[in-house]
Coordinates of C-alpha atoms in Angstrom, one line a residue:
Chain A
M1 CA -28.2 28.6 27.3
F2 CA -29.0 25.0 27.1
A3 CA -27.1 24.9 23.7
S4 CA -23.9 26.5 25.0
N5 CA -24.0 24.3 28.1
S6 CA -24.2 21.1 25.9
R7 CA -21.4 22.7 23.7
G8 CA -19.3 23.4 26.5
L9 CA -19.7 19.8 27.7
A10 CA -18.9 18.2 24.4
L11 CA -15.7 20.3 24.2
Q12 CA -14.9 19.1 27.9
L13 CA -15.3 15.7 26.9
S14 CA -13.4 15.8 23.7
N15 CA -10.4 17.5 25.6
H16 CA -10.9 14.6 28.0
L17 CA -10.7 12.0 25.3
K18 CA -7.5 13.9 23.9
R19 CA -6.1 13.8 27.0
L20 CA -6.1 9.7 27.1
Q21 CA -4.8 9.5 23.6
S22 CA -1.3 8.4 23.6
T23 CA 0.2 7.7 20.2
L24 CA 3.4 5.7 19.5
V25 CA 5.1 6.7 15.8
L26 CA 7.3 4.2 14.5
A27 CA 10.1 6.3 13.1
E28 CA 11.9 5.2 9.6
H29 CA 15.4 5.7 8.8
N30 CA 18.3 4.0 7.7
N31 CA 20.4 4.1 10.5
E32 CA 22.0 7.5 9.2
K33 CA 19.0 9.6 8.7
L34 CA 15.5 10.1 9.6
I35 CA 12.9 9.3 6.3
P36 CA 10.9 12.1 6.0
I37 CA 7.7 10.4 5.9
T38 CA 8.2 10.0 9.5
Q39 CA 7.5 13.6 10.2
N40 CA 4.3 13.8 8.3
A41 CA 3.5 10.5 10.5
I42 CA 4.2 12.9 13.8
S43 CA 1.6 15.5 12.2
A44 CA -1.0 12.9 11.8
A45 CA -0.3 11.8 15.5
K46 CA -0.7 15.3 16.3
K47 CA -4.0 15.5 14.8
I48 CA -5.2 12.7 16.6
G49 CA -4.3 14.4 20.0
G50 CA -2.1 13.4 23.1
D51 CA 0.9 12.4 23.9
I52 CA 3.4 11.6 21.0
S53 CA 6.4 9.1 21.4
V54 CA 8.5 8.0 18.8
L55 CA 10.2 4.5 18.6
V56 CA 13.6 4.5 16.8
A57 CA 14.8 0.8 16.1
G58 CA 17.8 0.0 14.2
T59 CA 21.1 -1.2 14.3
K60 CA 22.3 2.4 14.9
C61 CA 20.0 5.0 16.4
A62 CA 22.1 8.0 17.7
P63 CA 22.1 10.2 14.8
V64 CA 18.3 9.4 14.2
A65 CA 17.4 10.0 17.8
A66 CA 19.3 13.3 17.8
Q67 CA 17.0 14.6 15.1
L68 CA 14.1 13.8 16.3
S69 CA 14.6 15.1 20.0
K70 CA 14.2 18.4 18.5
A71 CA 11.0 17.5 16.8
S72 CA 8.1 19.6 17.7
G73 CA 5.4 18.0 19.5
V74 CA 7.4 14.7 20.3
S75 CA 7.5 14.1 24.0
K76 CA 9.6 10.9 24.2
I77 CA 12.1 9.2 22.3
L78 CA 12.3 5.3 22.9
L79 CA 15.6 3.8 21.5
A80 CA 16.0 0.2 20.6
E81 CA 19.5 -0.4 19.2
N82 CA 20.1 -3.9 18.4
D83 CA 21.8 -6.3 15.7
A84 CA 18.6 -7.9 15.4
F85 CA 16.9 -5.1 13.6
L86 CA 19.2 -5.1 10.5
G87 CA 17.4 -4.8 7.9
F88 CA 14.0 -3.7 9.9
T89 CA 12.6 -7.1 9.5
P90 CA 8.8 -7.1 10.5
E91 CA 9.8 -10.5 12.2
T92 CA 12.1 -8.7 14.7
L93 CA 10.2 -5.1 15.1
T94 CA 6.9 -6.7 16.0
P95 CA 8.1 -8.1 19.4
L96 CA 9.6 -5.2 20.3
V97 CA 6.7 -3.1 19.6
L98 CA 4.5 -5.1 21.6
A99 CA 6.9 -5.0 24.4
T100 CA 6.5 -1.3 24.3
Q101 CA 2.8 -1.1 23.8
K102 CA 2.8 -3.7 26.8
Q103 CA 4.8 -1.1 28.9
F104 CA 3.0 2.1 27.9
N105 CA -0.5 1.1 26.5
F106 CA -0.8 3.3 23.6
S107 CA -4.2 4.5 22.2
H108 CA -2.6 4.7 18.7
I109 CA 0.4 3.2 16.5
V110 CA 1.1 5.2 13.9
A111 CA 3.5 4.9 11.0
G112 CA 4.2 6.3 7.2
A113 CA 2.5 4.3 4.5
S114 CA 5.6 3.2 2.9
A115 CA 6.8 0.0 2.1
F116 CA 8.2 -0.1 5.5
G117 CA 4.8 0.8 7.4
K118 CA 3.1 -1.3 5.1
S119 CA 5.3 -4.2 6.1
V120 CA 5.5 -3.9 9.6
L121 CA 2.0 -2.3 11.0
P122 CA -0.6 -5.0 10.2
R123 CA 1.7 -7.6 11.7
I124 CA 1.7 -5.5 14.7
A125 CA -2.1 -5.2 14.3
A126 CA -2.8 -9.1 14.0
K127 CA -0.8 -9.6 16.9
L128 CA -2.7 -7.1 19.1
N129 CA -5.8 -8.6 17.5
V130 CA -7.0 -5.2 16.0
S131 CA -8.0 -4.4 12.4
P132 CA -5.2 -1.8 11.0
I133 CA -6.2 1.1 8.7
T134 CA -4.0 1.7 6.0
D135 CA -3.0 5.0 4.1
I136 CA -5.3 7.3 5.8
I137 CA -5.4 11.1 4.3
D138 CA -7.5 12.4 7.4
V139 CA -8.4 12.2 11.0
K140 CA -11.9 13.3 11.9
A141 CA -11.7 12.2 15.5
P142 CA -9.3 9.8 17.5
D143 CA -11.2 6.9 16.1
T144 CA -12.6 8.2 12.8
F145 CA -10.2 8.4 9.8
V146 CA -10.5 8.8 5.9
R147 CA -9.0 7.2 3.3
T148 CA -9.2 6.3 -0.3
I149 CA -10.6 3.1 -1.7
Y150 CA -10.7 1.6 -5.3
A151 CA -7.9 3.6 -6.6
G152 CA -8.4 6.9 -5.0
N153 CA -12.0 6.8 -6.7
A154 CA -14.3 6.8 -3.7
I155 CA -13.4 8.3 0.0
L156 CA -14.3 6.3 2.7
T157 CA -14.9 7.7 6.4
L158 CA -14.6 4.7 8.9
K159 CA -15.0 4.5 12.6
S160 CA -12.6 1.5 14.3
K161 CA -14.1 -0.2 17.0
D162 CA -10.8 -1.6 18.2
P163 CA -9.4 -0.4 21.5
V164 CA -6.0 0.2 19.7
K165 CA -5.9 2.1 16.6
V166 CA -3.0 0.6 14.1
V167 CA -2.7 3.3 11.5
T168 CA -0.7 3.9 8.3
I169 CA -0.6 7.6 6.8
R170 CA 0.2 8.9 3.6
G171 CA 2.7 11.3 3.7
T172 CA 1.4 13.8 0.8
N173 CA -1.9 14.5 3.3
F174 CA -0.1 15.6 6.5
E175 CA 2.6 18.6 6.7
P176 CA 5.8 17.2 7.6
A177 CA 6.3 18.2 11.3
P178 CA 9.2 20.2 11.9
L179 CA 12.5 19.1 13.3
E180 CA 12.9 22.0 15.7
G181 CA 11.1 23.8 18.7
G182 CA 11.0 20.7 20.8
S183 CA 12.8 18.7 23.6
A184 CA 11.9 15.2 24.0
S185 CA 13.3 13.2 26.4
T186 CA 15.1 10.0 25.4
E187 CA 15.1 6.6 27.1
Q188 CA 15.7 3.0 26.0
A189 CA 13.0 0.9 24.7
A190 CA 11.9 -2.3 26.3
A191 CA 15.2 -4.9 26.2
G192 CA 14.4 -8.4 25.0
D193 CA 15.9 -10.9 22.8
Y194 CA 14.5 -10.1 19.2
K195 CA 16.7 -12.4 17.2
T196 CA 15.3 -14.7 14.9
D197 CA 16.5 -17.3 12.4
L198 CA 13.2 -17.0 10.5
V199 CA 14.4 -14.3 7.9
Q200 CA 17.6 -13.1 7.4
F201 CA 18.2 -9.6 5.5
V202 CA 20.7 -10.1 2.6
G203 CA 20.9 -6.5 1.1
Q204 CA 19.5 -3.8 -0.9
E205 CA 19.9 -2.6 -4.4
L206 CA 19.0 1.3 -4.2
S207 CA 18.4 3.3 -7.2
K208 CA 21.0 6.1 -6.7
S209 CA 20.0 9.6 -7.9
D210 CA 21.0 13.2 -7.5
R211 CA 17.5 14.2 -8.1
P212 CA 14.8 14.8 -4.8
E213 CA 12.9 12.1 -3.6
L214 CA 9.9 11.3 -5.7
T215 CA 7.0 11.0 -2.7
S216 CA 8.3 14.7 -1.8
A217 CA 9.7 16.3 -4.3
K218 CA 7.8 19.9 -5.0
V219 CA 8.1 19.2 -8.9
V220 CA 7.6 15.4 -10.8
V221 CA 8.3 14.9 -14.2
S222 CA 6.6 11.5 -15.1
G223 CA 7.1 9.6 -18.5
G224 CA 4.9 6.8 -20.0
R225 CA 4.7 4.6 -22.9
G226 CA 4.9 7.3 -25.2
M227 CA 8.6 7.9 -24.5
K228 CA 9.3 4.6 -26.6
S229 CA 12.5 3.5 -24.8
G230 CA 14.5 4.2 -21.8
D231 CA 17.3 6.1 -23.6
N232 CA 14.4 8.7 -24.4
F233 CA 13.8 9.2 -20.9
K234 CA 16.7 11.3 -21.1
L235 CA 14.4 14.2 -22.3
L236 CA 12.8 13.9 -18.9
Y237 CA 15.7 14.1 -17.1
D238 CA 16.9 17.1 -18.7
L239 CA 13.7 18.8 -18.2
A240 CA 13.7 17.5 -14.4
D241 CA 17.1 19.1 -14.0
K242 CA 16.1 22.4 -15.1
L243 CA 12.9 22.3 -12.5
N244 CA 14.7 20.8 -9.7
A245 CA 12.2 17.7 -10.5
A246 CA 11.9 14.1 -9.3
V247 CA 11.1 11.8 -12.2
G248 CA 8.5 9.4 -12.1
A249 CA 6.8 7.1 -14.9
S250 CA 3.9 5.2 -15.4
R251 CA 3.2 1.4 -15.0
A252 CA 3.6 0.9 -18.6
A253 CA 7.3 2.7 -19.0
V254 CA 8.0 0.3 -16.1
D255 CA 6.6 -2.9 -17.5
A256 CA 8.5 -1.8 -20.6
G257 CA 11.9 -1.5 -19.0
F258 CA 12.5 1.9 -19.5
V259 CA 12.8 2.7 -15.8
P260 CA 13.2 0.7 -12.5
N261 CA 10.1 0.0 -10.8
D262 CA 10.8 2.5 -7.7
L263 CA 9.8 5.3 -9.8
Q264 CA 6.1 4.0 -10.3
V265 CA 3.6 6.5 -9.6
G266 CA -0.3 4.8 -9.3
Q267 CA -2.5 2.9 -7.2
T268 CA 0.2 0.2 -6.7
G269 CA 3.4 2.4 -7.1
K270 CA 4.3 5.7 -5.2
I271 CA 1.3 8.3 -4.4
V272 CA 2.6 12.0 -5.1
A273 CA 1.1 15.4 -4.9
P274 CA 3.9 17.7 -5.9
E275 CA 3.1 21.5 -6.6
L276 CA 3.5 20.7 -10.4
Y277 CA 3.2 17.4 -12.3
I278 CA 4.1 17.1 -15.7
A279 CA 2.7 14.0 -17.6
V280 CA 4.6 13.4 -20.8
G281 CA 3.4 10.4 -22.9
I282 CA 1.1 9.2 -20.3
S283 CA -2.6 8.2 -21.1
G284 CA -3.9 8.4 -17.5
A285 CA -5.3 5.4 -16.9
I286 CA -7.5 5.0 -13.6
Q287 CA -4.5 3.4 -11.9
H288 CA -1.9 6.2 -12.5
L289 CA -4.3 9.0 -11.7
A290 CA -4.8 7.4 -8.3
G291 CA -1.2 8.0 -7.7
M292 CA -0.8 11.9 -8.6
K293 CA -4.3 13.6 -9.0
D294 CA -4.0 15.4 -6.0
S295 CA -1.0 17.4 -7.3
K296 CA -1.8 21.0 -7.3
T297 CA -1.0 21.8 -10.8
I298 CA -1.2 18.8 -13.5
V299 CA 0.4 19.6 -17.0
A300 CA -0.1 17.0 -19.6
I301 CA 1.8 16.4 -22.9
N302 CA 0.1 13.8 -25.0
K303 CA -0.4 13.9 -28.8
D304 CA -3.6 11.9 -28.2
P305 CA -6.4 14.7 -27.6
E306 CA -8.7 11.9 -26.4
A307 CA -6.3 10.7 -23.6
P308 CA -8.1 10.8 -20.2
I309 CA -4.9 12.6 -19.0
F310 CA -6.3 15.8 -20.0
Q311 CA -9.5 15.6 -18.0
V312 CA -7.3 15.9 -15.1
A313 CA -4.6 18.3 -16.3
D314 CA -4.6 22.2 -15.6
Y315 CA -2.5 22.8 -18.7
G316 CA -2.7 20.5 -21.8
L317 CA -0.3 20.5 -24.7
V318 CA -1.4 18.0 -27.8
A319 CA 1.6 17.6 -29.4
D320 CA 4.7 15.2 -30.4
L321 CA 6.7 14.9 -27.0
F322 CA 10.0 14.2 -28.9
K323 CA 9.4 17.7 -30.2
V324 CA 8.0 19.7 -27.2
V325 CA 9.9 18.5 -24.5
P326 CA 13.5 19.5 -25.9
E327 CA 11.9 23.1 -26.5
L328 CA 10.4 23.2 -23.2
T329 CA 13.9 22.3 -21.4
S330 CA 15.7 25.3 -23.6
K331 CA 13.2 27.8 -22.8
L332 CA 13.1 27.2 -19.0
Chain B
M1 CA 7.8 -30.6 -2.0
A2 CA 5.6 -27.6 -0.8
R3 CA 1.8 -27.2 -0.1
V4 CA 0.8 -24.2 -1.4
L5 CA -2.2 -22.0 -0.4
V6 CA -3.4 -19.1 -2.3
G7 CA -5.8 -16.7 -1.7
V8 CA -7.9 -15.0 -4.4
K9 CA -10.6 -12.2 -4.0
R10 CA -13.4 -11.3 -6.3
V11 CA -13.4 -7.7 -6.9
I12 CA -14.7 -4.9 -9.2
D13 CA -12.6 -5.3 -13.0
Y14 CA -9.9 -3.0 -12.8
A15 CA -11.0 -1.1 -15.7
V16 CA -14.5 -0.5 -14.9
K17 CA -15.3 3.1 -13.2
I18 CA -16.8 2.7 -10.2
R19 CA -20.0 4.7 -8.9
V20 CA -20.3 5.5 -5.5
K21 CA -23.9 4.8 -4.1
P22 CA -26.2 8.1 -4.0
D23 CA -26.9 7.1 0.0
K24 CA -23.1 7.0 0.4
T25 CA -23.2 3.6 2.2
G26 CA -20.5 2.0 -0.7
V27 CA -20.0 1.9 -4.3
V28 CA -22.6 0.2 -6.6
T29 CA -21.8 -3.5 -6.9
D30 CA -24.8 -5.1 -8.7
G31 CA -24.6 -5.7 -12.3
V32 CA -20.9 -4.6 -12.4
K33 CA -18.1 -6.8 -14.0
H34 CA -16.0 -8.4 -11.3
S35 CA -12.9 -10.7 -11.9
M36 CA -10.1 -12.0 -9.9
N37 CA -7.8 -9.4 -8.1
P38 CA -4.8 -8.7 -10.8
F39 CA -2.5 -9.2 -7.4
D40 CA -4.2 -12.5 -6.8
E41 CA -3.5 -13.6 -10.6
I42 CA 0.2 -13.2 -10.2
A43 CA 0.0 -15.2 -6.9
V44 CA -2.0 -18.2 -8.7
E45 CA 0.4 -18.0 -11.6
E46 CA 3.5 -18.2 -9.2
A47 CA 2.0 -21.1 -7.4
V48 CA 1.6 -22.9 -10.9
R49 CA 4.8 -22.3 -11.9
M50 CA 6.1 -23.6 -8.5
K51 CA 4.2 -26.9 -9.4
E52 CA 5.3 -27.1 -12.9
K53 CA 9.1 -26.7 -11.3
K54 CA 8.1 -29.6 -9.2
L55 CA 8.6 -27.2 -6.5
A56 CA 5.1 -27.8 -5.1
S57 CA 2.9 -30.8 -4.8
E58 CA -0.5 -29.3 -4.6
I59 CA -2.3 -25.8 -4.7
V60 CA -5.1 -24.9 -3.0
A61 CA -6.9 -21.8 -3.7
V62 CA -9.4 -20.1 -0.8
S63 CA -11.6 -17.3 -1.2
C64 CA -14.0 -15.5 1.2
G65 CA -17.0 -13.9 -0.1
P66 CA -20.5 -14.5 -1.5
A67 CA -21.4 -17.3 -3.9
Q68 CA -20.1 -15.7 -6.7
A69 CA -16.7 -16.0 -5.3
Q70 CA -16.8 -19.3 -6.8
E71 CA -16.4 -18.1 -10.0
T72 CA -13.1 -16.7 -8.9
L73 CA -12.0 -20.0 -7.6
R74 CA -13.1 -21.7 -10.8
T75 CA -10.7 -19.1 -12.9
A76 CA -8.0 -20.2 -10.3
L77 CA -8.6 -23.8 -10.7
A78 CA -8.5 -23.1 -14.7
M79 CA -4.9 -21.8 -14.4
G80 CA -3.7 -24.7 -12.8
V81 CA -4.9 -24.7 -9.1
D82 CA -6.0 -28.2 -8.1
R83 CA -8.9 -27.8 -5.9
G84 CA -10.8 -24.9 -4.0
I85 CA -12.2 -24.0 -0.6
H86 CA -15.0 -21.4 -0.5
V87 CA -15.8 -19.7 2.9
E88 CA -19.1 -18.5 2.2
I89 CA -19.7 -14.6 3.7
S90 CA -22.6 -12.4 2.3
G91 CA -24.4 -9.5 3.0
P92 CA -23.9 -6.9 5.7
E93 CA -21.3 -9.3 7.3
Y94 CA -19.4 -9.1 4.0
E95 CA -19.5 -5.4 3.7
T96 CA -17.5 -5.0 6.9
L97 CA -15.3 -7.9 6.2
Q98 CA -11.5 -6.9 6.7
P99 CA -8.1 -8.4 6.3
I100 CA -8.2 -9.0 9.7
H101 CA -10.8 -11.5 9.4
V102 CA -9.6 -13.1 6.1
S103 CA -6.1 -13.3 7.2
Q104 CA -7.6 -15.6 10.3
I105 CA -9.3 -17.6 8.2
L106 CA -6.4 -18.0 5.9
A107 CA -4.2 -18.8 9.0
K108 CA -6.7 -21.5 9.6
I109 CA -6.7 -23.2 6.7
A110 CA -3.0 -23.1 6.2
K111 CA -2.6 -25.1 9.4
D112 CA -5.7 -27.4 8.5
E113 CA -4.2 -28.1 5.1
K114 CA -0.6 -28.7 6.5
A115 CA 0.4 -25.6 3.9
D116 CA 4.0 -24.7 3.7
L117 CA 3.6 -21.4 1.8
V118 CA 0.5 -18.8 1.6
I119 CA 0.9 -16.7 -1.3
V120 CA -1.5 -13.8 -1.7
G121 CA -1.4 -10.5 -3.6
K122 CA 0.2 -7.5 -2.1
Q123 CA -3.5 -5.6 -2.3
A124 CA -6.8 -6.0 -3.3
I125 CA -7.9 -3.2 -5.7
D126 CA -11.2 -2.4 -4.0
D127 CA -10.1 -1.8 -0.4
D128 CA -6.5 -1.0 -1.5
S129 CA -5.7 -2.1 2.1
N130 CA -2.2 -4.1 1.8
Q131 CA -2.7 -6.0 5.0
T132 CA -3.9 -9.9 4.3
A133 CA -0.2 -11.5 3.6
Q134 CA 1.1 -9.7 6.9
M135 CA -1.6 -10.6 9.4
T136 CA -1.7 -14.2 8.1
A137 CA 2.1 -14.5 8.7
A138 CA 1.3 -13.1 12.1
F139 CA -1.4 -15.2 13.2
L140 CA 0.6 -18.4 12.1
D141 CA 4.1 -16.8 13.5
W142 CA 5.8 -17.3 10.3
P143 CA 7.8 -15.3 8.4
Q144 CA 6.8 -13.1 5.7
G145 CA 8.0 -11.7 2.3
T146 CA 5.9 -8.8 1.3
F147 CA 6.0 -7.3 -2.2
I148 CA 7.7 -10.1 -3.9
S149 CA 9.1 -9.7 -7.6
K150 CA 11.3 -12.7 -7.7
I151 CA 11.4 -16.2 -5.6
E152 CA 14.1 -18.5 -5.6
K153 CA 14.1 -21.6 -3.8
T154 CA 17.1 -23.2 -2.1
N155 CA 16.6 -26.3 0.5
G156 CA 13.8 -25.3 2.9
E157 CA 14.7 -21.6 2.7
L158 CA 13.4 -18.8 -0.1
K159 CA 15.6 -16.3 -1.2
L160 CA 13.5 -13.2 -2.2
T161 CA 13.6 -10.1 -3.9
R162 CA 11.4 -7.3 -2.6
E163 CA 10.1 -4.3 -4.0
I164 CA 10.8 -1.2 -1.7
D165 CA 10.8 2.5 -1.8
G166 CA 14.4 2.9 -3.1
G167 CA 14.8 0.0 -5.3
L168 CA 15.2 -3.6 -4.4
E169 CA 15.8 -5.7 -1.1
T170 CA 16.9 -9.1 -0.9
I171 CA 15.7 -11.4 2.3
K172 CA 16.1 -15.5 2.9
I173 CA 13.1 -16.5 4.9
K174 CA 12.5 -19.9 6.4
M175 CA 9.3 -21.9 5.4
P176 CA 6.7 -22.4 6.3
A177 CA 6.0 -18.7 5.1
V178 CA 3.6 -16.0 3.4
L179 CA 4.3 -14.0 0.4
S180 CA 2.3 -11.4 -1.2
A181 CA 2.9 -11.0 -5.0
D182 CA 4.0 -7.8 -6.6
L183 CA 3.1 -6.7 -10.3
R184 CA 6.6 -7.7 -11.6
L185 CA 6.5 -11.3 -10.0
N186 CA 5.2 -12.7 -13.2
E187 CA 3.1 -12.6 -16.1
P188 CA 0.2 -14.2 -15.2
R189 CA -1.5 -16.9 -18.1
Y190 CA -4.8 -16.8 -19.5
A191 CA -7.1 -19.6 -18.8
T192 CA -7.9 -21.9 -21.8
L193 CA -10.7 -23.3 -23.0
P194 CA -10.1 -27.0 -22.3
N195 CA -8.5 -25.9 -18.9
I196 CA -11.7 -24.0 -18.0
M197 CA -14.0 -26.8 -19.0
K198 CA -11.4 -29.4 -16.9
A199 CA -11.8 -26.9 -13.9
K200 CA -15.4 -27.3 -13.6
K201 CA -14.7 -31.1 -12.6
K202 CA -12.2 -29.7 -9.7
P203 CA -13.4 -30.0 -6.1
I204 CA -14.5 -27.1 -4.3
K205 CA -15.1 -27.3 -0.6
K206 CA -17.8 -24.9 1.2
L207 CA -17.4 -23.8 4.6
S208 CA -18.4 -21.1 6.8
P209 CA -16.0 -18.8 8.9
K210 CA -18.0 -20.7 12.2
D211 CA -16.8 -23.9 10.8
L212 CA -13.5 -22.8 11.1
G213 CA -13.6 -20.8 14.5
V214 CA -13.4 -17.3 13.1
D215 CA -15.4 -14.2 14.1
T216 CA -16.2 -12.2 11.8
A217 CA -17.8 -9.3 13.9
A218 CA -17.5 -6.0 12.4
R219 CA -14.2 -4.3 13.5
I220 CA -15.2 -0.8 11.6
E221 CA -18.3 1.1 10.9
V222 CA -18.6 2.8 7.6
V223 CA -19.6 6.5 8.2
S224 CA -19.6 7.2 4.7
V225 CA -18.5 6.6 1.2
E226 CA -18.2 9.3 -1.2
D227 CA -17.0 10.8 -4.5
P228 CA -13.6 12.4 -4.6
P229 CA -13.3 16.3 -5.2
V230 CA -13.7 16.8 -8.8
R231 CA -10.9 18.8 -10.5
Q232 CA -11.8 21.8 -12.5
A233 CA -11.5 21.6 -15.9
G234 CA -8.1 22.8 -17.4
S235 CA -7.5 24.5 -20.7
I236 CA -5.6 23.2 -24.2
L237 CA -2.8 25.6 -24.5
A238 CA -1.5 26.4 -27.9
D239 CA 2.3 25.9 -27.8
V240 CA 5.1 25.5 -25.5
D241 CA 5.8 29.5 -25.1
E242 CA 2.0 29.4 -23.5
L243 CA 3.1 26.6 -21.2
V244 CA 6.3 28.5 -20.1
T245 CA 4.1 31.7 -19.6
K246 CA 1.4 29.6 -17.2
L247 CA 4.2 27.9 -15.3
K248 CA 5.8 31.4 -14.8
E249 CA 2.4 32.7 -13.9
G250 CA 1.7 29.8 -11.1
G251 CA 5.0 30.7 -9.7
H252 CA 6.6 27.1 -11.0
V253 CA 9.7 28.5 -12.9

């Protein structure tokens, strides 16, 4: 009797706390379409509980706002279209978020732990005088989060003592929220003069590829130092095309100039968790494993039977990659 | 010429396989090899190169942590930094020290030292936070250049190449500014023995957070630190045919 009462009380309390939560999600987009990690961030916001608003700031917001207005679980879209947000610079976005925070007093401010989220959120947190929480993999309670430290070799559960929780989320640990079934209202975000002469966006040089995007691909084929040259990556592109896979790389392959930096998988590159990860000519250093060891199935192809990658691989092939990769491609 | 402040952190060496404490309060650090955070070596190297190119007049390295943080400062001094500032923080206070505290310390020192540029690594490989540059810039109200792989200095401005998700981005920012170094910014030099000897004579000033007016009260409570789930041992396959079979069974092809 007593036990059930106290449980009832706890439940009541937790519902009450959830009602008090209100989360602002910072949408990441390119003025044309939403970047998918935003959908994962919305899911994390749902797990926190409470009301969810999404802020869309940019030089052109209409297409993204239209996409987001149908996102399930989102109650409000805040629009901030302004030339000042060219290049999504943290120096211009921070005052906007602060103005929005002043207006609505959110308990949580959330974004994906992408290059964008990692640049902007700590700046916002400092201005709010709170300690941000990077790259969470789970939400235990509105104030309790789980994240990895030491290149994924330890799992830290922490309780934030700050009044506002500023959090970036690891996209691969939260399902993307569907962009359907919702009906959010749209309103203008706090107006202001967000221009600054401190920073000027000059331009971007993006790697063009027809393959799926690395962090959200179902299958990833990655090459390491064992590929020996950039030209040999053609073998992996052929295999990737057969599997509709994205292509990744170890730091060694990037440093050797085989492929561009943005393909790097690891502690300091991208974190991926595909259904299938095929590591080719990659030894499996701690720093690389940090970026891929949550993959569902890992296949390693390496001629060194002692390579640490075999300790995490579900299936290993101890063989010369130059022989077996073309063979695998032809047999698929 | 710019006065440059670099932040350096003493962390468990990148090659060490860390162990979680049995009581789940943290990881074992006693008797474990420590070194300078690899990204901070890149930050120091960049500052030293700026001085060699006569773009920087003086380089000051700051490290926050227990007494051993001085070893990390000595390494920076041996690489070419002019002098060090050790902000001593130890014990339980150090256990819950967060980038917010370090950023407040760096911002205060940047002002006191009249720095034009603060350079730190993009992240420390222990807490993997990736916050300090951004927060230091915010506390100073300076622009930030994060994940930088190239710096070009033009009069009073910096043209920066940033590593972003889809490739590279170029921005121009006004000085004073805060930068965070990415892996590709440079190849850090090794400290030579004569330089290590010379570094012993370079000054290191000792300060406390209190001297700087920074409150290091804990912002987080560590609930637990645990081992990640262990992957089940896999199998070594005989040939490509067997791999194709397994991939088919798993529904991957």
